[in-house]
Amino acid sequence: MSHSPNIRTAVLGAGLLVFTLSLDEIAVTFFLIGDRNTLPLHIWGLLRRGITPEVNAVSTIIFLVSVAVIVVWARFLREEAPG
């Protein structure tokens, strides 16, 4: 029986890190994206006009998705833990 390395947690952790950094790197996204629009750029554009209900709604959705991912991640780690 061969033992393969368990990279699932590393890949999921990297995905969470990439998601977090993509929301933080507005300047890099602005210069690299070209003529397309991304969620961070859309939020940044909305914030330039002030805090509106749209900004509040998007922020709430991002927060809830982040909390849901953390809860799923914690359950996943608890199930994988030996014992």
PDB file of C-alpha atoms in Angstrom:
ATOM      1  CA  MET A   1       0.000   0.000   0.000  1.00  0.00           C
ATOM      2  CA  SER A   2       1.485   3.324  -1.033  1.00  0.00           C
ATOM      3  CA  HIS A   3       1.109   6.431   1.057  1.00  0.00           C
ATOM      4  CA  SER A   4       0.532   9.616  -0.863  1.00  0.00           C
ATOM      5  CA  PRO A   5       1.028  12.965   0.819  1.00  0.00           C
ATOM      6  CA  ASN A   6      -2.127  14.642   2.042  1.00  0.00           C
ATOM      7  CA  ILE A   7      -2.077  17.921   0.152  1.00  0.00           C
ATOM      8  CA  ARG A   8      -5.776  18.621   0.492  1.00  0.00           C
ATOM      9  CA  THR A   9      -5.336  20.910   3.513  1.00  0.00           C
ATOM     10  CA  ALA A  10      -2.462  22.749   1.823  1.00  0.00           C
ATOM     11  CA  VAL A  11      -4.507  23.336  -1.334  1.00  0.00           C
ATOM     12  CA  LEU A  12      -7.539  24.546   0.646  1.00  0.00           C
ATOM     13  CA  GLY A  13      -5.325  26.814   2.757  1.00  0.00           C
ATOM     14  CA  ALA A  14      -3.725  28.246  -0.366  1.00  0.00           C
ATOM     15  CA  GLY A  15      -7.171  28.869  -1.840  1.00  0.00           C
ATOM     16  CA  LEU A  16      -8.246  30.805   1.252  1.00  0.00           C
ATOM     17  CA  LEU A  17      -5.036  32.826   1.166  1.00  0.00           C
ATOM     18  CA  VAL A  18      -5.473  33.655  -2.534  1.00  0.00           C
ATOM     19  CA  PHE A  19      -9.076  34.747  -1.917  1.00  0.00           C
ATOM     20  CA  THR A  20      -7.998  37.022   0.928  1.00  0.00           C
ATOM     21  CA  LEU A  21      -5.112  38.539  -1.016  1.00  0.00           C
ATOM     22  CA  SER A  22      -7.254  39.099  -4.100  1.00  0.00           C
ATOM     23  CA  LEU A  23      -9.569  41.325  -2.069  1.00  0.00           C
ATOM     24  CA  ASP A  24      -6.597  43.239  -0.683  1.00  0.00           C
ATOM     25  CA  GLU A  25      -4.550  43.850  -3.833  1.00  0.00           C
ATOM     26  CA  ILE A  26      -6.648  46.497  -5.589  1.00  0.00           C
ATOM     27  CA  ALA A  27      -3.665  48.285  -7.151  1.00  0.00           C
ATOM     28  CA  VAL A  28      -2.184  45.107  -8.612  1.00  0.00           C
ATOM     29  CA  THR A  29      -5.584  43.993  -9.893  1.00  0.00           C
ATOM     30  CA  PHE A  30      -6.176  47.408 -11.438  1.00  0.00           C
ATOM     31  CA  PHE A  31      -2.978  47.249 -13.497  1.00  0.00           C
ATOM     32  CA  LEU A  32      -3.137  43.558 -14.464  1.00  0.00           C
ATOM     33  CA  ILE A  33      -6.800  43.028 -15.327  1.00  0.00           C
ATOM     34  CA  GLY A  34      -7.007  45.144 -18.477  1.00  0.00           C
ATOM     35  CA  ASP A  35     -10.507  46.163 -19.570  1.00  0.00           C
ATOM     36  CA  ARG A  36     -12.356  43.587 -17.428  1.00  0.00           C
ATOM     37  CA  ASN A  37     -13.936  44.296 -14.051  1.00  0.00           C
ATOM     38  CA  THR A  38     -13.476  42.164 -10.928  1.00  0.00           C
ATOM     39  CA  LEU A  39     -15.336  42.148  -7.618  1.00  0.00           C
ATOM     40  CA  PRO A  40     -12.587  44.053  -5.730  1.00  0.00           C
ATOM     41  CA  LEU A  41     -12.513  46.732  -8.445  1.00  0.00           C
ATOM     42  CA  HIS A  42     -16.302  46.968  -8.434  1.00  0.00           C
ATOM     43  CA  ILE A  43     -16.343  47.414  -4.642  1.00  0.00           C
ATOM     44  CA  TRP A  44     -13.565  49.994  -4.887  1.00  0.00           C
ATOM     45  CA  GLY A  45     -15.566  51.901  -7.508  1.00  0.00           C
ATOM     46  CA  LEU A  46     -18.645  51.846  -5.275  1.00  0.00           C
ATOM     47  CA  LEU A  47     -16.623  53.110  -2.303  1.00  0.00           C
ATOM     48  CA  ARG A  48     -15.391  56.103  -4.284  1.00  0.00           C
ATOM     49  CA  ARG A  49     -18.981  57.407  -4.263  1.00  0.00           C
ATOM     50  CA  GLY A  50     -19.412  56.740  -0.540  1.00  0.00           C
ATOM     51  CA  ILE A  51     -20.805  53.883   1.466  1.00  0.00           C
ATOM     52  CA  THR A  52     -24.027  52.845  -0.211  1.00  0.00           C
ATOM     53  CA  PRO A  53     -26.451  49.964   0.399  1.00  0.00           C
ATOM     54  CA  GLU A  54     -24.720  48.064  -2.416  1.00  0.00           C
ATOM     55  CA  VAL A  55     -21.372  48.256  -0.605  1.00  0.00           C
ATOM     56  CA  ASN A  56     -23.029  47.110   2.606  1.00  0.00           C
ATOM     57  CA  ALA A  57     -24.708  44.188   0.824  1.00  0.00           C
ATOM     58  CA  VAL A  58     -21.525  43.020  -0.902  1.00  0.00           C
ATOM     59  CA  SER A  59     -19.546  43.369   2.333  1.00  0.00           C
ATOM     60  CA  THR A  60     -22.141  41.327   4.210  1.00  0.00           C
ATOM     61  CA  ILE A  61     -22.098  38.592   1.575  1.00  0.00           C
ATOM     62  CA  ILE A  62     -18.287  38.422   1.623  1.00  0.00           C
ATOM     63  CA  PHE A  63     -18.321  38.280   5.428  1.00  0.00           C
ATOM     64  CA  LEU A  64     -20.937  35.506   5.526  1.00  0.00           C
ATOM     65  CA  VAL A  65     -19.128  33.460   2.878  1.00  0.00           C
ATOM     66  CA  SER A  66     -15.879  33.847   4.826  1.00  0.00           C
ATOM     67  CA  VAL A  67     -17.533  32.704   8.063  1.00  0.00           C
ATOM     68  CA  ALA A  68     -19.138  29.744   6.265  1.00  0.00           C
ATOM     69  CA  VAL A  69     -15.771  28.699   4.807  1.00  0.00           C
ATOM     70  CA  ILE A  70     -14.166  28.918   8.254  1.00  0.00           C
ATOM     71  CA  VAL A  71     -16.912  26.767   9.808  1.00  0.00           C
ATOM     72  CA  VAL A  72     -16.646  24.161   7.046  1.00  0.00           C
ATOM     73  CA  TRP A  73     -12.864  24.205   7.352  1.00  0.00           C
ATOM     74  CA  ALA A  74     -13.041  23.668  11.134  1.00  0.00           C
ATOM     75  CA  ARG A  75     -15.431  20.729  10.710  1.00  0.00           C
ATOM     76  CA  PHE A  76     -13.219  19.278   8.006  1.00  0.00           C
ATOM     77  CA  LEU A  77     -10.162  19.463  10.249  1.00  0.00           C
ATOM     78  CA  ARG A  78     -12.075  17.984  13.185  1.00  0.00           C
ATOM     79  CA  GLU A  79     -13.161  14.993  11.056  1.00  0.00           C
ATOM     80  CA  GLU A  80      -9.603  14.394   9.825  1.00  0.00           C
ATOM     81  CA  ALA A  81      -8.088  14.544  13.300  1.00  0.00           C
ATOM     82  CA  PRO A  82      -7.066  11.104  14.551  1.00  0.00           C
ATOM     83  CA  GLY A  83      -8.796   9.798  17.624  1.00  0.00           C
TER      84      GLY A  83
END
